[in-house]
mmCIF file of C-alpha atoms in Angstrom:
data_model
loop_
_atom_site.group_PDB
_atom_site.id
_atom_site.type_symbol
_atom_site.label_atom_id
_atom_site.label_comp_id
_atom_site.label_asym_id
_atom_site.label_seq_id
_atom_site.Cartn_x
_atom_site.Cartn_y
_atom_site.Cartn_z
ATOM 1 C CA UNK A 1 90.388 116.900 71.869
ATOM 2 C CA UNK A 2 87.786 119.315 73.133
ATOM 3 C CA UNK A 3 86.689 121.408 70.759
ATOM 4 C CA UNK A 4 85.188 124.331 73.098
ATOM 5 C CA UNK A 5 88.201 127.127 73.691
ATOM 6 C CA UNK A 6 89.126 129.117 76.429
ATOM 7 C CA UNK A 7 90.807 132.443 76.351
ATOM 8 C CA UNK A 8 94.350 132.494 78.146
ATOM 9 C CA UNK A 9 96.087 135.031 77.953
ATOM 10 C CA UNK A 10 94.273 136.927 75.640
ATOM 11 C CA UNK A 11 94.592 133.824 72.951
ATOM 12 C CA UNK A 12 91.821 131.113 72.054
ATOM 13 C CA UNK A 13 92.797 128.379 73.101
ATOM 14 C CA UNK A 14 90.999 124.166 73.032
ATOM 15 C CA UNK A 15 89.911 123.422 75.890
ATOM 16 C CA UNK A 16 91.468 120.669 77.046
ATOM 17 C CA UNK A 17 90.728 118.095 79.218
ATOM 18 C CA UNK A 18 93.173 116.426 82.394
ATOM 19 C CA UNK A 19 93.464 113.073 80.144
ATOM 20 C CA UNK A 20 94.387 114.885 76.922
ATOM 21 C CA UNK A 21 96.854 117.064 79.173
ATOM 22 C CA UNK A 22 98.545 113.924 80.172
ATOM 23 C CA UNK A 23 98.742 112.761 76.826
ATOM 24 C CA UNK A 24 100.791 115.653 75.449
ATOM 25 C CA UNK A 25 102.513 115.558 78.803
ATOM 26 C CA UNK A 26 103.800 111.712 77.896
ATOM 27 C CA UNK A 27 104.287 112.756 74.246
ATOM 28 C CA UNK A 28 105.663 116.071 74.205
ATOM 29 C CA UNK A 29 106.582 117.596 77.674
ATOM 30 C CA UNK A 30 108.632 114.814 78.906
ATOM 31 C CA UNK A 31 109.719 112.749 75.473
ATOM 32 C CA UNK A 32 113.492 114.153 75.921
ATOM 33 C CA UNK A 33 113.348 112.906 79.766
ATOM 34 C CA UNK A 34 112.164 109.675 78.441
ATOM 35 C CA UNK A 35 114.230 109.269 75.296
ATOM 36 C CA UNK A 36 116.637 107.052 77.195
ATOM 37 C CA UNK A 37 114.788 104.608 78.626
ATOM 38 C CA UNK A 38 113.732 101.329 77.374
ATOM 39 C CA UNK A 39 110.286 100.049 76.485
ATOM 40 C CA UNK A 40 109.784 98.477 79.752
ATOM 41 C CA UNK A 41 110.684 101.436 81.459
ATOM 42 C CA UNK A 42 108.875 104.521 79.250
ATOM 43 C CA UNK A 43 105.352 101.713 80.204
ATOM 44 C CA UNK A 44 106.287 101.877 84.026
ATOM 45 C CA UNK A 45 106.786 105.300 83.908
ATOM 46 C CA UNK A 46 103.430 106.739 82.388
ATOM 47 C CA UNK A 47 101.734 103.937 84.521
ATOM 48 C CA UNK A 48 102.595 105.489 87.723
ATOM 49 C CA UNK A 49 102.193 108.858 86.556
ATOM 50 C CA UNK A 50 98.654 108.029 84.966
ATOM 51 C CA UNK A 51 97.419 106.610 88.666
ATOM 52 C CA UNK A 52 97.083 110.325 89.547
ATOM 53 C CA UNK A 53 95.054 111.436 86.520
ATOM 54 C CA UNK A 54 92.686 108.381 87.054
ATOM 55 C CA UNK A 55 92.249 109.175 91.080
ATOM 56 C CA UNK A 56 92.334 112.690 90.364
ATOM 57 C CA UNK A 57 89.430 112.203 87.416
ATOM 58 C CA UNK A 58 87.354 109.524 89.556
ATOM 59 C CA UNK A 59 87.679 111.701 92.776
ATOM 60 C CA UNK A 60 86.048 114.848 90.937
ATOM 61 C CA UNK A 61 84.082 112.986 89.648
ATOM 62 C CA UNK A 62 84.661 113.727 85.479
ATOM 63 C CA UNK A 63 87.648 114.519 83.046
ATOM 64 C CA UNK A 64 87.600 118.299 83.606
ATOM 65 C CA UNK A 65 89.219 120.841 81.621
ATOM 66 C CA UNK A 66 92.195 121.862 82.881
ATOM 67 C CA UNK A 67 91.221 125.157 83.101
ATOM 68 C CA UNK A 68 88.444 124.423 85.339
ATOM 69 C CA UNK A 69 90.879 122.697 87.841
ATOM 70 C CA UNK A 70 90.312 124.485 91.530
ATOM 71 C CA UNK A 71 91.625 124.396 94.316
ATOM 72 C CA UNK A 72 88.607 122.668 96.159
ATOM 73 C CA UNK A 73 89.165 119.666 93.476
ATOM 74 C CA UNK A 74 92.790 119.958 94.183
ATOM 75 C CA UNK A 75 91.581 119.240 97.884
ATOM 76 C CA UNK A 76 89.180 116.440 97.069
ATOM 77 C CA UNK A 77 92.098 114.494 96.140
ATOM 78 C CA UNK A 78 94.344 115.518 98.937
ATOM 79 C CA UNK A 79 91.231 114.403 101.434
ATOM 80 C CA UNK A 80 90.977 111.127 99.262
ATOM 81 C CA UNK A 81 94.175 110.223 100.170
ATOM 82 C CA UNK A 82 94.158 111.398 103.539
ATOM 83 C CA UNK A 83 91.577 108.785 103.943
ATOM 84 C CA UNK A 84 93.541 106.353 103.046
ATOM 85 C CA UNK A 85 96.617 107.203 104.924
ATOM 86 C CA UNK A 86 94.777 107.750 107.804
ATOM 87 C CA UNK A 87 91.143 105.948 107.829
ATOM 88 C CA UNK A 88 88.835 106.641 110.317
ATOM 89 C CA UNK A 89 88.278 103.164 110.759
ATOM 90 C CA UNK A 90 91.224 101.727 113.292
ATOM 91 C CA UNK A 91 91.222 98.639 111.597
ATOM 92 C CA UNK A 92 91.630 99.404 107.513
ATOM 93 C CA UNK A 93 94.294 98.922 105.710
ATOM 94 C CA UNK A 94 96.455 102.257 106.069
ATOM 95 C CA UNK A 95 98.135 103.444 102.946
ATOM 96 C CA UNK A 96 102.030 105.611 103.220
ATOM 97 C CA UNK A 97 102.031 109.011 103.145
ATOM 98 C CA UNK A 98 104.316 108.705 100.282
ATOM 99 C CA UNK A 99 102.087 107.324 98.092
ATOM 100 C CA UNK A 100 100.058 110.312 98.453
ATOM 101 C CA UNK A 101 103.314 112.655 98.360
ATOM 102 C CA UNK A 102 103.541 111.470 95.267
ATOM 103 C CA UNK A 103 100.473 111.605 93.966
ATOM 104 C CA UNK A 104 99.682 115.034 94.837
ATOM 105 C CA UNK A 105 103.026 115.892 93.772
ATOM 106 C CA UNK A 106 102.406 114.467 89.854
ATOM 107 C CA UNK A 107 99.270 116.130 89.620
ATOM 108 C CA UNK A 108 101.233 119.758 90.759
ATOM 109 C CA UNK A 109 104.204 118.744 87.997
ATOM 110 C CA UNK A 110 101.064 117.892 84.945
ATOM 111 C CA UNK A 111 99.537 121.254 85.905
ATOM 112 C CA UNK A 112 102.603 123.030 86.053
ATOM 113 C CA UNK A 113 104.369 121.835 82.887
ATOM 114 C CA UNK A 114 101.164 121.671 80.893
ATOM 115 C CA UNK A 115 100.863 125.397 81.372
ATOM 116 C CA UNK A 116 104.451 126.159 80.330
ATOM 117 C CA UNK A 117 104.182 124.231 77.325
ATOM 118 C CA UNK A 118 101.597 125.835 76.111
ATOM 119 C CA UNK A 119 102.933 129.333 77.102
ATOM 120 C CA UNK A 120 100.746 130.130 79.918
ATOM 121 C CA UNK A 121 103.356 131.337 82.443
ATOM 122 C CA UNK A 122 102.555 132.577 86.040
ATOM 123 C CA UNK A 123 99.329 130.502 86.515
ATOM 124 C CA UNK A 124 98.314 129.678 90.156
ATOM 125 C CA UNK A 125 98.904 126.135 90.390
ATOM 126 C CA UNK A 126 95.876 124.832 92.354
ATOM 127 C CA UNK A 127 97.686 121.727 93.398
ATOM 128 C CA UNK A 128 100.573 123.275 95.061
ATOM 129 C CA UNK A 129 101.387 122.885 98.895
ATOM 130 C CA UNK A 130 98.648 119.571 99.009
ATOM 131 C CA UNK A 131 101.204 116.877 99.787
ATOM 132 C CA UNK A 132 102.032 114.617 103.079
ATOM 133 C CA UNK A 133 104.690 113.949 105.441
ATOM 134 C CA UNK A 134 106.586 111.070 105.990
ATOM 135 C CA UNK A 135 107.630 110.648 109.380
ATOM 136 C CA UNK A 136 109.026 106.824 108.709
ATOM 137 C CA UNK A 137 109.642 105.346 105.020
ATOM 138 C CA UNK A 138 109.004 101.668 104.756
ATOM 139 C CA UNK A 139 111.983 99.354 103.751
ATOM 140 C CA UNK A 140 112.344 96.307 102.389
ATOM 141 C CA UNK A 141 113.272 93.722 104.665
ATOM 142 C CA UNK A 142 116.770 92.368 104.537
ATOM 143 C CA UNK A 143 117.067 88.539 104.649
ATOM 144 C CA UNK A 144 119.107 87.412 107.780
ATOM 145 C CA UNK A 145 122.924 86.835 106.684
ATOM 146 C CA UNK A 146 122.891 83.278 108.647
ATOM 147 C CA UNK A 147 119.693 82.549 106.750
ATOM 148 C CA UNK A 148 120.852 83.167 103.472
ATOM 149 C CA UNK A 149 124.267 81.005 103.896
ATOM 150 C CA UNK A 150 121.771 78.309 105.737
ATOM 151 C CA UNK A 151 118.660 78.094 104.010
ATOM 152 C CA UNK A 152 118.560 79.867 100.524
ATOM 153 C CA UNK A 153 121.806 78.361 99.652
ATOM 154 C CA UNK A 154 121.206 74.947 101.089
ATOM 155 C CA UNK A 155 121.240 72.186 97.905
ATOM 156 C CA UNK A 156 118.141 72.185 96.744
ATOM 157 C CA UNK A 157 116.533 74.773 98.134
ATOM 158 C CA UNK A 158 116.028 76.800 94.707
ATOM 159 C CA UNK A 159 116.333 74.154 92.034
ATOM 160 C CA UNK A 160 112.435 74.767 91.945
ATOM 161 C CA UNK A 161 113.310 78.004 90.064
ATOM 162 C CA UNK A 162 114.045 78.399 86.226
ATOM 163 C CA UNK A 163 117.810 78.770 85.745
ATOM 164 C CA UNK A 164 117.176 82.165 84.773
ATOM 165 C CA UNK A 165 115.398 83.483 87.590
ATOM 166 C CA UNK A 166 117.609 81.148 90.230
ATOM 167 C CA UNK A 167 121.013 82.455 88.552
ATOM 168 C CA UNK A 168 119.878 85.958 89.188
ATOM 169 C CA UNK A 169 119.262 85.260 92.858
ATOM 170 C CA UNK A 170 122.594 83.544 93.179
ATOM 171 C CA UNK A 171 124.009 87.073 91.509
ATOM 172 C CA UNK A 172 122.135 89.486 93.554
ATOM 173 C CA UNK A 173 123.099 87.262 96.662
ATOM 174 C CA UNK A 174 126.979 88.377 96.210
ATOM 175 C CA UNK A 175 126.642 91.353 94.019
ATOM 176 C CA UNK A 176 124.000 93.653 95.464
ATOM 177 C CA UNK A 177 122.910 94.934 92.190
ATOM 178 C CA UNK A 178 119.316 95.652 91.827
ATOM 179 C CA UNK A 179 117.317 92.521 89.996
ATOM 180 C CA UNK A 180 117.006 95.681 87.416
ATOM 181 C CA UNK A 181 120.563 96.097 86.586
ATOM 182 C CA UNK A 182 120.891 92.147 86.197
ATOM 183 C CA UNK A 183 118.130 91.910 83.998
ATOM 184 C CA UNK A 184 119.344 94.837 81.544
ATOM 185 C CA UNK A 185 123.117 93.513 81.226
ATOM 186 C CA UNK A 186 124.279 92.724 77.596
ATOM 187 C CA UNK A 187 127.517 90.691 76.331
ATOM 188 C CA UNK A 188 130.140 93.667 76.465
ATOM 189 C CA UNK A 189 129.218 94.366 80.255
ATOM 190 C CA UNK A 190 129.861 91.230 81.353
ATOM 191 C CA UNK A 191 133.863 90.619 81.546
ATOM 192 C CA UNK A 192 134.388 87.644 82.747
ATOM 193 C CA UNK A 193 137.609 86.940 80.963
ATOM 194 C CA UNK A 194 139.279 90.037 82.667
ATOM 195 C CA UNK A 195 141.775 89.932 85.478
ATOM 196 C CA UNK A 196 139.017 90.481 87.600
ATOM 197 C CA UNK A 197 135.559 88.949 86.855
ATOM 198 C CA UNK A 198 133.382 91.652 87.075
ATOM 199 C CA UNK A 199 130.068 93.070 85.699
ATOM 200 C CA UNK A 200 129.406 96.566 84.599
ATOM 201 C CA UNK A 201 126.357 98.951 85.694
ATOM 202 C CA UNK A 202 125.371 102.147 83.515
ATOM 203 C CA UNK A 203 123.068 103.137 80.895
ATOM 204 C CA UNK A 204 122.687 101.969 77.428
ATOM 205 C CA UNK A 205 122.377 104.313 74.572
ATOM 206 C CA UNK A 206 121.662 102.185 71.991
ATOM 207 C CA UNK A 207 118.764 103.138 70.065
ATOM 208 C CA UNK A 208 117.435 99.943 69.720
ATOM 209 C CA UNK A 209 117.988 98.812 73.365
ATOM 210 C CA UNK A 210 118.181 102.185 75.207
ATOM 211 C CA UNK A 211 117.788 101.824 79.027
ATOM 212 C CA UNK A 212 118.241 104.144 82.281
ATOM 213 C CA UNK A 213 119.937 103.224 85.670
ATOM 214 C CA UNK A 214 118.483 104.910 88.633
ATOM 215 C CA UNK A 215 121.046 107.431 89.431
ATOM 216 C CA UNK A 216 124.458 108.545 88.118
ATOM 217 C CA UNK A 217 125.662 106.771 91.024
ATOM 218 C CA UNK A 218 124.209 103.866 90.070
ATOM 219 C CA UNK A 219 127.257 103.413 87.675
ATOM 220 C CA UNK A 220 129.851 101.215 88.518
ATOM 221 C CA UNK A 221 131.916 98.031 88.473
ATOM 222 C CA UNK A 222 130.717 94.728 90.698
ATOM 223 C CA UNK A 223 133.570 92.306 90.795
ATOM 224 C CA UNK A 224 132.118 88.313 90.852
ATOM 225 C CA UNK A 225 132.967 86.170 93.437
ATOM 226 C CA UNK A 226 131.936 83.222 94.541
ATOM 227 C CA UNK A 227 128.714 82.179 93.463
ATOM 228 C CA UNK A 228 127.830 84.902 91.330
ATOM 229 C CA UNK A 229 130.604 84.264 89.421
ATOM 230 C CA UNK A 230 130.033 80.778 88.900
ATOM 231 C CA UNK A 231 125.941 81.487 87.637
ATOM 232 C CA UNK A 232 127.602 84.306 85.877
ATOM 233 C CA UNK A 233 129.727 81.890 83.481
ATOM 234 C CA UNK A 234 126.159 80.296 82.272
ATOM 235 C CA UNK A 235 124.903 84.167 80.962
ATOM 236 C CA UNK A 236 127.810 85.367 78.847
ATOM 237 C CA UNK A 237 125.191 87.620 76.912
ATOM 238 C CA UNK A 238 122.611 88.744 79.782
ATOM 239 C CA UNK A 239 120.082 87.078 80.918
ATOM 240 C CA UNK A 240 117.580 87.466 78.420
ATOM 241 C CA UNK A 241 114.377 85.644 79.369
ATOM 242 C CA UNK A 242 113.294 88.582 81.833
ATOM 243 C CA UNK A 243 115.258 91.667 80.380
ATOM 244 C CA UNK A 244 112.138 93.127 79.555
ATOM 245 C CA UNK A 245 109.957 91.081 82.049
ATOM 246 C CA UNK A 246 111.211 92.524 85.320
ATOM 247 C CA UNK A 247 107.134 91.999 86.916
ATOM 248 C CA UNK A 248 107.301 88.353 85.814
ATOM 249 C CA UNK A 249 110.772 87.851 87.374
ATOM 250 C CA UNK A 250 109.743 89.517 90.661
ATOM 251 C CA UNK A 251 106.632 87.555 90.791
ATOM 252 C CA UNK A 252 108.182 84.393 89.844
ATOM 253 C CA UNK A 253 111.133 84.598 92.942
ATOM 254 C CA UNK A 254 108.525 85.677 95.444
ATOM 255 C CA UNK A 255 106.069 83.212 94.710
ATOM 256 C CA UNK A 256 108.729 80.373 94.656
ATOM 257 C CA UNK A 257 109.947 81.861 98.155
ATOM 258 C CA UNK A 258 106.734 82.336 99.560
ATOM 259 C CA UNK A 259 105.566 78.431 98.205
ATOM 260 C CA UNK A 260 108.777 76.935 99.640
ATOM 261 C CA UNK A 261 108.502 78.936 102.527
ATOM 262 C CA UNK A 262 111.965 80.261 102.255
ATOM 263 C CA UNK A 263 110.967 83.787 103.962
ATOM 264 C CA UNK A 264 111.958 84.077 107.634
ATOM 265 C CA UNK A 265 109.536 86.423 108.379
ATOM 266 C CA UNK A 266 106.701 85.677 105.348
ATOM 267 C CA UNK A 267 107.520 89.656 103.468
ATOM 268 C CA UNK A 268 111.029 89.320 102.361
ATOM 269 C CA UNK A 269 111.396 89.603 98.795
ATOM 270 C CA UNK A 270 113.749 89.102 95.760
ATOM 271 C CA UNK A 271 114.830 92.635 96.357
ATOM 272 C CA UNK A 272 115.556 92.001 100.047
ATOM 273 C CA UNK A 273 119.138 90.158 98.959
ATOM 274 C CA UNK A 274 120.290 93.451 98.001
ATOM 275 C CA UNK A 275 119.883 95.033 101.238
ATOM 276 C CA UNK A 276 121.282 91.738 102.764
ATOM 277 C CA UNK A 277 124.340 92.566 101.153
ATOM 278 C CA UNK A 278 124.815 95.611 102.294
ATOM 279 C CA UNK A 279 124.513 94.222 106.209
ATOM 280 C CA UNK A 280 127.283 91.907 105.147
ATOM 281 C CA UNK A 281 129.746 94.936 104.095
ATOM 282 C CA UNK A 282 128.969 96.303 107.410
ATOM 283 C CA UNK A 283 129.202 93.308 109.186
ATOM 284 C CA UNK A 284 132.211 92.596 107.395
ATOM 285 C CA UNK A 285 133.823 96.089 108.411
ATOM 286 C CA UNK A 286 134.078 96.792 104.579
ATOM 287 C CA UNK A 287 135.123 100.765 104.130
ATOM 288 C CA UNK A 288 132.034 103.138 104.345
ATOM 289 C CA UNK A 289 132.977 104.866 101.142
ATOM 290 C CA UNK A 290 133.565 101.436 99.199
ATOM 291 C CA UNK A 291 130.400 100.063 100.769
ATOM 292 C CA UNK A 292 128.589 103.330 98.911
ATOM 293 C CA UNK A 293 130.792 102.439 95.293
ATOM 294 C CA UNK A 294 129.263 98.831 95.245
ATOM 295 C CA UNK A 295 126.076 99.558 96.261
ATOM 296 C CA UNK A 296 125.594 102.822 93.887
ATOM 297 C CA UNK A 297 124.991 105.027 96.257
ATOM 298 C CA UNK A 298 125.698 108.596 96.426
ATOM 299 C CA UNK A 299 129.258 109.804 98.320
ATOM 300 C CA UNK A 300 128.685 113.108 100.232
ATOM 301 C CA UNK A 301 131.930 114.836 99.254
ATOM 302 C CA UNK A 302 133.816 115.529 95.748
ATOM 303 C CA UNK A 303 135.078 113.593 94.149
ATOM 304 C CA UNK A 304 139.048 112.573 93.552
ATOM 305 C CA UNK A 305 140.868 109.900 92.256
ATOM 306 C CA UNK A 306 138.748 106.458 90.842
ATOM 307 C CA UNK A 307 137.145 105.315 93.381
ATOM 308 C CA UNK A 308 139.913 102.588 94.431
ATOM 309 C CA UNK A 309 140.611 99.247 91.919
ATOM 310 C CA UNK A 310 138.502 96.342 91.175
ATOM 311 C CA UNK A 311 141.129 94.082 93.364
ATOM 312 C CA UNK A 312 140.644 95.809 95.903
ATOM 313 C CA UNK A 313 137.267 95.693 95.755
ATOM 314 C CA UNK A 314 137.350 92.140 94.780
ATOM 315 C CA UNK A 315 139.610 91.402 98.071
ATOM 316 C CA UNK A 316 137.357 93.101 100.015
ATOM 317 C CA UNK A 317 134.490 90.979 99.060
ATOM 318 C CA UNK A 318 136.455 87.936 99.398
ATOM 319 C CA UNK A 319 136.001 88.776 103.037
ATOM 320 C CA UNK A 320 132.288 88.536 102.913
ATOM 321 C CA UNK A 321 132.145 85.364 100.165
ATOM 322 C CA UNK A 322 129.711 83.062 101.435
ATOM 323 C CA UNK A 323 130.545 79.326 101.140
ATOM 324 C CA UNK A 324 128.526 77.346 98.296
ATOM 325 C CA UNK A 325 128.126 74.219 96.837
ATOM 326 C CA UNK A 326 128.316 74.517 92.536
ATOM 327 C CA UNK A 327 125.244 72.134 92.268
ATOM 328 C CA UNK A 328 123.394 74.854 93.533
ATOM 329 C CA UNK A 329 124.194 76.167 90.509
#
């Protein structure tokens, strides 16, 4: 640490630089927000957040103090990423505004809470009102619902894939649930013995194998059916090989689809079988409500009563099932 000091507040104080800030923010300022999450997770997390330190530091061109941050550095990294969102040059590659929404917006939170941990309240926060609109956010591209049925689960087509990584296709394919939430299921949230085969989505406080789920909404009950069942009954206990590995699964699937040209369009993605499933529940005329419990999405009202049964819920999909052949399997 810097061993120069700076009077705040009337108190000496080290000198800190943006790095060392982020440091203590990791270690100290967010460790309860973090607490729950699992290895994999707390390493994607201060990744992302460290990208704006590292712009921020190459942009000014050193690892300032943080009380030297001003508001004209503050706008050398807003105009670094307006270049990129909007390069003068026609044809570069244009980066979204959200990247530099957030971007902008962790640099505002590290000076913020950095301050207030260290007891410096009331500080003009040189970062704030530098962000971007969004006028449209990118999606991922659903794979067509005749494609799917036609193509991906056409004999054959994935037995390319490890049975790991092709099982959790097969499961996203009639579940929905993010390759995430498949990756991070243990033995005792998989029932497949119960009246209704289904898998379990929600957080895991075990110290030893803590992990988040992205919202509270996220937490729910996916009946299997059909396929998913079936690859289901081969992963009693999880699927292990890529519960902490979710950039090797993801790269593995999209390569395979990409190689065996198995993308409609050449950009669809392991990922994009979750948003295929929800144009099935529409397409199927499924209940908007239910459509938002087996997706894990938010409900725009208060809440009463459960939420409805897993048979109905498993009846419901049975509308939707697509037909299979088990050697897929």
């Amino acid at each position: 640490m810097a061993v120069e000091t700076a009077v705040l507040g009337g108190v000496d104080r080290p000198r800190v630089k943006v790095s060392e800030a982020f440091e203590i923010y990791c270690n100290e300022v967010a460790a309860v927000e973090i607490v729950g999450k699992s290895e994999e997770q707390k390493k994607s997390w201060k990744k992302v957040k460290k990208y704006a330190v590292e712009v921020f530091t190459k942009v000014v061109g050193e690892d300032l103090a943080m009380e030297d941050i001003t508001r004209d550095h503050a706008k050398k990294m807003h105009d670094h990423f307006k270049g990129m969102i909007a390069p003068k040059d026609a044809k570069a590659a244009k980066k979204s505004a959200s990247l530099g929404k957030r971007r902008m917006g962790d640099m505002s939170i590290l000076y913020k809470r950095y301050f207030a941990h260290i007891g410096v309240e009331g500080r003009p926060n040189p970062f704030e009102g530098l962000t971007f609109n969004q006028k449209f956010k990118k999606s991922r591209l659903p794979f067509p619902i005749e494609w799917v049925r036609d193509v991906i689960l056409k004999p054959g087509a994935l037995a390319g894939l490890n049975d790991d990584a092709r099982h959790i296709v097969l499961v996203c394919i009639e579940t929905g649930a993010r390759p995430i939430e498949l990756r991070y299921l243990r033995k005792d949230r998989i029932k497949l013995h119960d009246k209704v085969p289904h898998i379990l989505v929600e957080p895991s406080f075990d110290p030893d194998e803590p992990h988040e789920v992205k919202t509270v909404s996220s937490v729910r009950r996916i009946p299997l059916v059909g396929v998913a069942l079936e690859a289901m009954k081969l992963h009693p206990d999880g699927f292990e090989r890529y519960r902490e590995n979710g950039n090797t699964l993801s790269a593995t699937v999209n390569s395979f689809l990409k190689e065996n040209k198995l993308q409609p369009t050449g950009k669809e993605t392991l990922y994009g079988f979750r948003h295929t499933f929800e144009d099935r529940l529409k397409e199927g005329r499924i209940d908007d409500e239910l459509r938002k419990i087996l997706m894990g999405h938010s409900i725009d009202r208060e809440k009463y009563g459960s939420g409805g049964s897993l048979k109905l819920y498993q009846e419901e999909l049975m509308k939707i099932v697509y037909p299979f052949d088990p050697a897929i399997v």
